[in-house]
mmCIF file of C-alpha atoms in Angstrom:
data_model
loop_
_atom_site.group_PDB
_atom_site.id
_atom_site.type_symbol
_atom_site.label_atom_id
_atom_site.label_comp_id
_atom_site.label_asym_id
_atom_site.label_seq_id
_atom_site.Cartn_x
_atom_site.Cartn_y
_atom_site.Cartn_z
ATOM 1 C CA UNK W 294 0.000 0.000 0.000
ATOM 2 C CA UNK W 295 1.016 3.008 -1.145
ATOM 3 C CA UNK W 296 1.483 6.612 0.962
ATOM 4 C CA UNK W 297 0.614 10.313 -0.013
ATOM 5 C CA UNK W 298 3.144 12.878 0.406
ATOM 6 C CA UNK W 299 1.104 14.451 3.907
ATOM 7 C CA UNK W 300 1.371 10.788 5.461
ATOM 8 C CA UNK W 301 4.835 10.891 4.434
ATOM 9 C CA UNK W 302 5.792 13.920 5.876
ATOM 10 C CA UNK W 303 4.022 12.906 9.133
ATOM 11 C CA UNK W 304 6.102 10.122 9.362
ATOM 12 C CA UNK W 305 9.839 12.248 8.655
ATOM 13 C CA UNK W 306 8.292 15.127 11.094
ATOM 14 C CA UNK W 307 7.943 12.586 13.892
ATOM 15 C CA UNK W 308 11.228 11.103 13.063
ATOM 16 C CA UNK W 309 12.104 14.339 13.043
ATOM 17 C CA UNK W 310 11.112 15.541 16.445
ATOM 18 C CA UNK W 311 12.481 12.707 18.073
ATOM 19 C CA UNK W 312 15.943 13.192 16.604
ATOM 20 C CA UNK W 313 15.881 16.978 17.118
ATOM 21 C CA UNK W 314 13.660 18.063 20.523
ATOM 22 C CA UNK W 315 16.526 17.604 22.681
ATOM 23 C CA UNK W 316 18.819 19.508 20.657
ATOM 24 C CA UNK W 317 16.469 22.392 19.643
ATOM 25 C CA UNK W 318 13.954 22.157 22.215
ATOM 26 C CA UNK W 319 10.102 21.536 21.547
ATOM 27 C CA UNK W 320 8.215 23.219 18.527
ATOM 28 C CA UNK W 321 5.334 22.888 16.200
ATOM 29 C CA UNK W 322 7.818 21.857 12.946
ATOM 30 C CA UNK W 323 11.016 20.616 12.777
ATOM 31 C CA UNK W 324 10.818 20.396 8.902
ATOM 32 C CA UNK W 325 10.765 23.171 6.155
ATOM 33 C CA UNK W 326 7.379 22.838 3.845
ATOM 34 C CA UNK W 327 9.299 22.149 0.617
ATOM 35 C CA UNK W 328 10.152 18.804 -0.164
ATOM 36 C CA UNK W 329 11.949 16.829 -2.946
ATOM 37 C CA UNK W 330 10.327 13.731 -4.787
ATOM 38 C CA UNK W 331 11.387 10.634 -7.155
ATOM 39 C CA UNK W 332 9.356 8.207 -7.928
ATOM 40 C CA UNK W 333 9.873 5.755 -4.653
ATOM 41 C CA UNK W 334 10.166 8.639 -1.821
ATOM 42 C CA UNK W 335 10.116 11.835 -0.707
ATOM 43 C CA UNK W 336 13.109 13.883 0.895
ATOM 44 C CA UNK W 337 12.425 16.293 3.642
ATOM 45 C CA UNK W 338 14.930 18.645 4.997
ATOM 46 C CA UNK W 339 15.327 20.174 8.607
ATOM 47 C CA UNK W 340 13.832 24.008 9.162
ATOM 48 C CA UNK W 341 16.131 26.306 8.760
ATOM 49 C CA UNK W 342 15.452 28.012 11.587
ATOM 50 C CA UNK W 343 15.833 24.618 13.757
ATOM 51 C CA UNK W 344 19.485 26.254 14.848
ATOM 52 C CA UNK W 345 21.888 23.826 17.111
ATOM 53 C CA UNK W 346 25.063 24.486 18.192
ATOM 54 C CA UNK W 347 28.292 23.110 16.032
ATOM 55 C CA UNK W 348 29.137 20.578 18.762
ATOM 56 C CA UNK W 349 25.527 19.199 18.220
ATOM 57 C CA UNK W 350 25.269 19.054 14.074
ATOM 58 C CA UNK W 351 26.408 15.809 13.990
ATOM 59 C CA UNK W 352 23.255 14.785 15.097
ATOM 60 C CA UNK W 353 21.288 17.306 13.919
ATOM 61 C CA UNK W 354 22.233 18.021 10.182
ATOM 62 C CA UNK W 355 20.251 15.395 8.126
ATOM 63 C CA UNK W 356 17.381 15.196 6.498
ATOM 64 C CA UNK W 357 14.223 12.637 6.300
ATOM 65 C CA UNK W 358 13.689 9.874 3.197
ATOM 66 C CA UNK W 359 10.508 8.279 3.424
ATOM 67 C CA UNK W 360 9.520 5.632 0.908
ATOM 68 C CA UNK W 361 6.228 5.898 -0.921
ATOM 69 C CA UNK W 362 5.318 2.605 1.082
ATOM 70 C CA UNK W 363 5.813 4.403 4.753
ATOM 71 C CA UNK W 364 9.925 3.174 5.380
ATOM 72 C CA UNK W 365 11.556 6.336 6.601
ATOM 73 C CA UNK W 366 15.780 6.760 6.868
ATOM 74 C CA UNK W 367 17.887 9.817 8.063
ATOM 75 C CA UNK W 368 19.607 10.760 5.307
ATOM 76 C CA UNK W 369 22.416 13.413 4.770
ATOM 77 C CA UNK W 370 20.725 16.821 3.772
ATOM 78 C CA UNK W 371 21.886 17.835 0.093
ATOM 79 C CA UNK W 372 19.094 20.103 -0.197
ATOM 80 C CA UNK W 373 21.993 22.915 -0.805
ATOM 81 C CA UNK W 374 23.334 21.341 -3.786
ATOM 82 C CA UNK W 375 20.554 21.017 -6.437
ATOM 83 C CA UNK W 376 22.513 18.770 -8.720
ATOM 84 C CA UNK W 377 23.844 16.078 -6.122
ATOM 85 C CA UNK W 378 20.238 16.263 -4.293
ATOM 86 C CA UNK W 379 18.727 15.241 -7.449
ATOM 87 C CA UNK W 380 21.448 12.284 -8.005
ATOM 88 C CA UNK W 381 20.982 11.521 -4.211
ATOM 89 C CA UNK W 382 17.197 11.339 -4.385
ATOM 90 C CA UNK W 383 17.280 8.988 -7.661
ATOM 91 C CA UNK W 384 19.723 6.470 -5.692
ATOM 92 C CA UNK W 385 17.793 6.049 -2.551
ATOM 93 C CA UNK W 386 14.276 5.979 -5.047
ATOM 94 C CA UNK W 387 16.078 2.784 -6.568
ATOM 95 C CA UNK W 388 17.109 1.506 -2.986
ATOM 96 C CA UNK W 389 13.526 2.008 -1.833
ATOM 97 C CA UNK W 390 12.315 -0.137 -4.830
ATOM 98 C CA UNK W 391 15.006 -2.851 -4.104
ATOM 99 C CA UNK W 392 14.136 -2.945 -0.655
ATOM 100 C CA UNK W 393 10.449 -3.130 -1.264
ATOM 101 C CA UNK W 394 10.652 -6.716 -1.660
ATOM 102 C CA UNK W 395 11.419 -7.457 1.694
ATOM 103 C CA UNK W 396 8.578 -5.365 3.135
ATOM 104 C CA UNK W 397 6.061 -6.653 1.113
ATOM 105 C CA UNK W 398 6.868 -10.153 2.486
#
């Protein structure tokens, strides 16, 4: 069964929330409202104004794939760099649709 993209974006913001409250305290959003999408997933990307120290951005500078079947994975953020986003987003589309096999099971 298939997701839609507000499902999916449920599903990275409460990733996101758990990854991020302790680091940036608690809030409405953790993620900015644009998004990227390929044909297996959507990428979402960390609010800009979601601001944590340097010593903490090792934990706090990713960003959110979630499959268009519901499997979610921390990713790093490329959102900065248009071209390698768009190469990064059709890699994990075609890991999604490898791995799909094995949740369908």
């Amino acid at each position: 069964m298939t997701i839609d993209v507000i499902s999916a974006r449920a599903l990275a913001e409460t990733h996101a929330r758990d990854c991020l409250r302790s680091l940036a305290g608690d809030r409405d959003a953790y993620l900015r409202e644009e998004h990227a999408e390929a044909p297996n997933c959507w990428f979402f990307f960390r609010a800009k104004d979601v601001l944590v120290s340097s010593e903490q951005s090792l934990d706090a500078d990713w960003a959110y794939a979630v499959s268009k079947w519901g499997d979610v994975r921390m990713i790093v953020d490329l959102s900065d760099d248009r071209e390698a986003l768009s190469k990064y987003l059709s890699v994990m589309s075609d890991f999604f649709e490898r791995s799909r096999a094995y949740i369908d099971i």
